[in-house]
Coordinates of C-alpha atoms and ligand atoms in Angstrom, one line a residue:
X1 CA 10.2 -22.3 -12.4
X2 CA 10.8 -24.3 -15.5
X3 CA 7.6 -23.0 -17.1
X4 CA 8.6 -19.3 -16.1
X5 CA 11.9 -19.9 -17.8
X6 CA 10.3 -21.2 -20.8
X7 CA 7.9 -18.2 -20.8
X8 CA 10.9 -15.7 -20.8
X9 CA 11.6 -15.9 -24.4
X10 CA 8.1 -14.7 -25.4
X11 CA 7.4 -12.3 -22.7
X12 CA 10.8 -10.5 -21.9
X13 CA 10.7 -8.1 -25.1
X14 CA 7.0 -7.2 -24.3
X15 CA 8.0 -6.4 -20.6
X16 CA 11.1 -4.3 -21.6
X17 CA 9.0 -2.2 -24.1
X18 CA 6.5 -1.5 -21.4
X19 CA 9.1 -0.4 -18.9
X20 CA 11.3 1.2 -21.4
X21 CA 10.4 4.8 -20.4
X22 CA 10.8 4.3 -16.5
X23 CA 13.9 5.4 -15.0
X24 CA 15.1 3.2 -12.2
X25 CA 14.7 5.0 -8.5
X26 CA 17.0 3.9 -5.7
X27 CA 15.6 1.5 -3.1
X28 CA 13.5 -0.1 -6.1
X29 CA 12.9 -3.6 -6.7
X30 CA 14.9 -4.5 -9.9
X31 CA 13.3 -4.7 -13.3
X32 CA 14.2 -8.3 -13.6
X33 CA 12.6 -8.9 -10.2
X34 CA 9.5 -7.2 -11.3
X35 CA 9.5 -9.3 -14.6
X36 CA 9.7 -12.5 -12.3
X37 CA 6.7 -11.1 -10.5
X38 CA 4.7 -10.4 -13.6
X39 CA 5.4 -13.9 -14.9
X40 CA 4.0 -15.3 -11.5
X41 CA 1.3 -13.0 -11.1
X42 CA -0.2 -13.5 -14.6
X43 CA 0.2 -17.3 -14.0
X44 CA -1.9 -16.9 -10.9
X45 CA -4.7 -14.8 -12.7
X46 CA -4.3 -11.7 -10.3
X47 CA -7.4 -10.0 -9.7
X48 CA -6.0 -7.5 -7.7
X49 CA -2.4 -6.6 -6.4
X50 CA -1.6 -5.7 -2.8
X51 CA 1.7 -4.2 -2.3
X52 CA 3.5 -3.5 0.9
X53 CA 6.4 -0.9 1.0
X54 CA 6.0 1.7 -1.7
X55 CA 8.9 4.2 -0.9
X56 CA 9.4 6.3 -4.1
X57 CA 7.1 4.2 -6.1
X58 CA 9.5 2.2 -8.4
X59 CA 7.8 -1.1 -8.0
X60 CA 4.4 0.6 -7.9
X61 CA 4.9 2.5 -11.1
X62 CA 6.3 -0.8 -12.8
X63 CA 3.1 -2.7 -11.4
X64 CA 0.8 0.1 -12.8
X65 CA 2.3 -0.2 -16.4
X66 CA 2.4 -4.1 -16.5
X67 CA -1.2 -4.3 -15.1
X68 CA -3.2 -1.7 -16.4
X69 CA -6.5 -3.6 -16.0
X70 CA -5.7 -4.8 -12.4
X71 CA -6.5 -2.6 -9.2
X72 CA -3.4 -2.1 -7.2
X73 CA -3.7 -1.2 -3.5
X74 CA -0.3 0.0 -2.4
X75 CA 0.4 0.4 1.4
X76 CA 3.2 2.6 2.8
X77 CA 4.1 2.8 6.7
X78 CA 5.7 6.0 6.8
X79 CA 3.5 9.0 5.8
X80 CA 6.2 11.7 6.7
X81 CA 8.8 10.3 4.5
X82 CA 10.2 12.6 1.7
X83 CA 9.6 9.6 -0.6
X84 CA 5.8 10.1 -0.1
X85 CA 5.8 13.1 -2.6
X86 CA 8.2 11.4 -5.1
X87 CA 5.9 8.4 -5.2
X88 CA 2.7 10.5 -5.5
X89 CA 4.2 12.5 -8.2
X90 CA 5.4 9.3 -10.2
X91 CA 2.0 7.8 -9.9
X92 CA -0.2 10.8 -10.6
X93 CA -3.1 10.0 -13.0
X94 CA -3.0 6.2 -12.6
X95 CA -6.4 5.7 -11.4
X96 CA -6.4 2.0 -10.9
X97 CA -3.7 2.6 -8.2
X98 CA -4.6 3.3 -4.6
X99 CA -1.9 5.0 -2.5
X100 CA -2.7 3.8 1.0
X101 CA -0.9 4.5 4.4
X102 CA -0.7 2.2 7.3
X103 CA 1.0 -0.9 8.8
X104 CA 0.7 -3.6 6.3
X105 CA 1.1 -6.3 9.1
X106 CA -2.3 -5.2 9.9
X107 CA -3.8 -3.8 6.7
X108 CA -2.8 -6.3 4.1
X109 CA -4.7 -9.5 5.9
X110 CA -7.7 -6.9 6.3
X111 CA -7.7 -5.8 2.8
X112 CA -7.2 -9.3 1.2
X113 CA -9.8 -10.6 -1.2
X114 CA -9.9 -13.8 -3.2
X115 CA -7.7 -13.9 -6.1
X116 CA -5.3 -11.2 -4.8
X117 CA -1.5 -11.6 -5.3
X118 CA 0.6 -9.8 -2.7
X119 CA 4.1 -8.3 -3.1
X120 CA 6.0 -7.5 0.2
X121 CA 8.9 -5.0 0.3
X122 CA 8.6 -3.8 3.8
X123 CA 8.6 -4.9 6.6
X124 CA 11.8 -6.9 6.0
X125 CA 13.5 -9.9 7.5
X126 CA 11.4 -12.3 9.7
X127 CA 8.7 -9.7 9.9
X128 CA 8.3 -9.8 6.3
X129 CA 8.1 -13.6 6.3
X130 CA 5.6 -13.7 9.0
X131 CA 3.3 -11.1 7.1
X132 CA 3.7 -13.3 4.2
X133 CA 2.3 -16.4 6.0
X134 CA -0.3 -14.3 7.6
X135 CA -1.5 -13.3 4.3
X136 CA -1.3 -16.9 2.9
X137 CA -3.3 -17.8 6.3
X138 CA -6.5 -15.8 5.0
X139 CA -6.9 -18.4 2.4
X140 CA -7.8 -15.7 -0.2
X141 CA -4.4 -14.7 -1.7
X142 CA -3.1 -17.0 -4.4
X143 CA 0.6 -15.9 -4.5
X144 CA 2.8 -14.0 -2.2
X145 CA 6.2 -12.3 -3.2
X146 CA 8.8 -11.2 -0.6
X147 CA 11.7 -9.0 -1.6
X148 CA 15.1 -8.8 -0.2
X149 CA 15.6 -12.5 0.7
X150 CA 19.1 -13.0 -0.5
X151 CA 21.2 -16.0 -0.5
X152 CA 23.2 -16.1 2.9
X153 CA 20.6 -14.1 5.0
X154 CA 18.9 -15.8 8.0
X155 CA 15.5 -15.3 6.5
X156 CA 16.5 -16.9 3.3
X157 CA 17.8 -20.1 5.1
X158 CA 14.6 -20.2 7.1
X159 CA 12.4 -19.8 4.0
X160 CA 14.0 -22.4 2.1
X161 CA 13.6 -24.9 5.0
X162 CA 9.9 -23.9 6.0
X163 CA 8.6 -23.4 2.3
X164 CA 10.7 -25.7 0.0
X165 CA 8.2 -24.9 -2.9
X166 CA 9.1 -21.3 -2.9
X167 CA 10.9 -20.0 -6.2
X168 CA 13.5 -17.2 -6.4
X169 CA 14.3 -14.5 -9.0
X170 CA 18.1 -15.3 -8.4
X171 CA 17.6 -18.6 -10.0
X172 CA 20.9 -18.7 -12.0
X173 CA 19.1 -19.7 -15.3
X174 CA 16.5 -16.7 -14.8
X175 CA 19.3 -14.4 -13.8
X176 CA 21.3 -15.3 -16.9
X177 CA 18.3 -14.7 -19.4
X178 CA 16.9 -11.5 -17.4
X179 CA 19.8 -9.7 -15.7
X180 CA 20.3 -7.4 -18.8
X181 CA 16.8 -5.7 -18.0
X182 CA 18.5 -4.2 -15.1
X183 CA 21.2 -2.0 -16.9
X184 CA 20.2 1.2 -15.3
X185 CA 20.3 -0.4 -11.7
X186 CA 23.5 -2.2 -12.0
X187 CA 25.7 0.3 -10.2
X188 CA 23.1 0.3 -7.4
X189 CA 23.9 -3.4 -6.6
X190 CA 26.6 -4.4 -4.2
X191 CA 29.5 -6.1 -6.1
X192 CA 28.7 -9.5 -4.3
X193 CA 25.3 -9.4 -6.0
X194 CA 26.3 -8.6 -9.5
X195 CA 25.7 -11.1 -12.2
X196 CA 29.4 -11.5 -13.0
X197 CA 30.1 -12.3 -9.3
X198 CA 27.3 -14.9 -8.6
X199 CA 26.7 -16.8 -11.9
X200 CA 26.4 -19.8 -12.1
X201 CA 25.4 -19.8 -8.3
X202 CA 22.2 -18.3 -7.0
X203 CA 22.4 -14.7 -5.7
X204 CA 21.9 -12.3 -8.3
X205 CA 20.1 -8.9 -7.4
X206 CA 18.2 -8.1 -4.3
X207 CA 16.0 -11.3 -4.7
X208 CA 12.4 -11.8 -5.0
X209 CA 10.8 -15.0 -3.4
X210 CA 7.5 -16.3 -4.7
X211 CA 5.3 -18.4 -2.4
X212 CA 2.3 -20.0 -4.1
X213 CA -1.1 -20.9 -2.2
X214 CA -0.8 -23.3 0.6
X215 CA -3.6 -24.8 2.8
X216 CA -4.7 -22.4 5.5
X217 CA -3.7 -24.6 8.3
X218 CA -0.1 -25.1 6.7
X219 CA 0.1 -21.3 6.6
X220 CA -0.9 -20.9 10.3
X221 CA 1.6 -23.4 11.2
X222 CA 4.4 -21.8 9.3
X223 CA 3.5 -18.6 10.7
X224 CA 3.8 -20.0 14.3
X225 CA 7.1 -21.7 13.5
X226 CA 8.5 -18.7 11.8
X227 CA 7.6 -16.4 14.9
X228 CA 9.3 -19.0 17.3
X229 CA 12.4 -19.4 14.8
X230 CA 12.5 -15.5 14.7
X231 CA 12.7 -15.3 18.3
X232 CA 15.4 -18.1 18.6
X233 CA 17.5 -16.3 15.9
X234 CA 17.3 -12.8 17.8
X235 CA 18.3 -14.3 21.1
X236 CA 21.2 -16.3 19.3
X237 CA 22.5 -13.1 17.5
X238 CA 22.2 -11.2 21.0
X239 CA 24.4 -13.7 22.7
X240 CA 26.9 -13.6 20.1
X241 CA 27.3 -9.7 20.1
Ligands
SAM301 C1 12.7 -0.8 0.2 S1 11.6 0.4 0.4 C2 10.3 -0.1 -0.9 C3 10.6 0.0 -2.2 C4 9.7 0.0 -3.3 N1 9.0 -1.3 -3.2 C5 10.2 0.3 -4.8 O1 10.3 -0.8 -5.5 O2 10.5 1.4 -5.0 C6 10.7 -0.3 1.8 C7 9.4 0.5 2.2 O3 8.7 -0.3 3.1 C8 8.1 0.5 4.0 N2 7.7 -0.4 5.1 C9 8.3 -0.8 6.2 N3 7.6 -1.6 7.0 C10 6.2 -1.3 6.5 C11 5.0 -1.8 6.9 N4 5.0 -2.6 8.1 N5 3.9 -1.5 6.2 C12 3.9 -1.0 5.1 N6 5.2 -0.3 4.6 C13 6.3 -0.7 5.4 C14 9.0 1.6 4.3 O4 8.8 2.8 5.0 C15 9.8 1.9 3.0 O5 9.3 2.9 2.4

């Protein structure tokens, strides 16, 4: 994380200039979070980017602008959503982006190739965590990002326990330096996740987690543990409600 924080000074203005003309779309990953992704994916030398959960194409469009030389494979589960046409229109003419449909839980591990970086923004919760470990278990993907793992959620608590090496976009210092990138999206953030509310604690934004490559056996072990913990958590919630 320290290296990323050090890179902010040099890289932030360049990123801001690249995304300057892009309006923020509801449900989208925040600009500061996409900047966090960009720093990580560049440090990993991403050969391709696999995205799961396109919706209206906010994150896909930012990816396409920030990585013009990198093939982007974007998988969306729901071909009948009104979001499909919005994403297609926003991404028209971006030939390095493939707009795919299907269940990323199956398609992402199938598509993975050496040097890929993955971004998971659907499925959510424990299903998203399982997909992340499944993708790392291919042994091909060099880094995986998971969206919506905010402080206080059960999946964040589990991730901190099972993957202590993970880093988060809501790191207070990163948020302090970068939350101004989110000007247009500020009103979409719940008050509890705004910078003024959270700083100097972690918790800003919707939160993107970054998991670096781990040994394949570790990834399979974590996948199994996450599946078991997910069931225990579901049963516990059911008992309490
Ligand atoms: C929050 S939205 C994604 C927003 C998008 N990343 C952006 O920044 O604009 C979540 C999307 O994930 C999709 N999704 C949910 N489960 C999925 C799965 N298993 N495979 C692929 N997409 C999935 C949903 O249909 C929805 O469009």
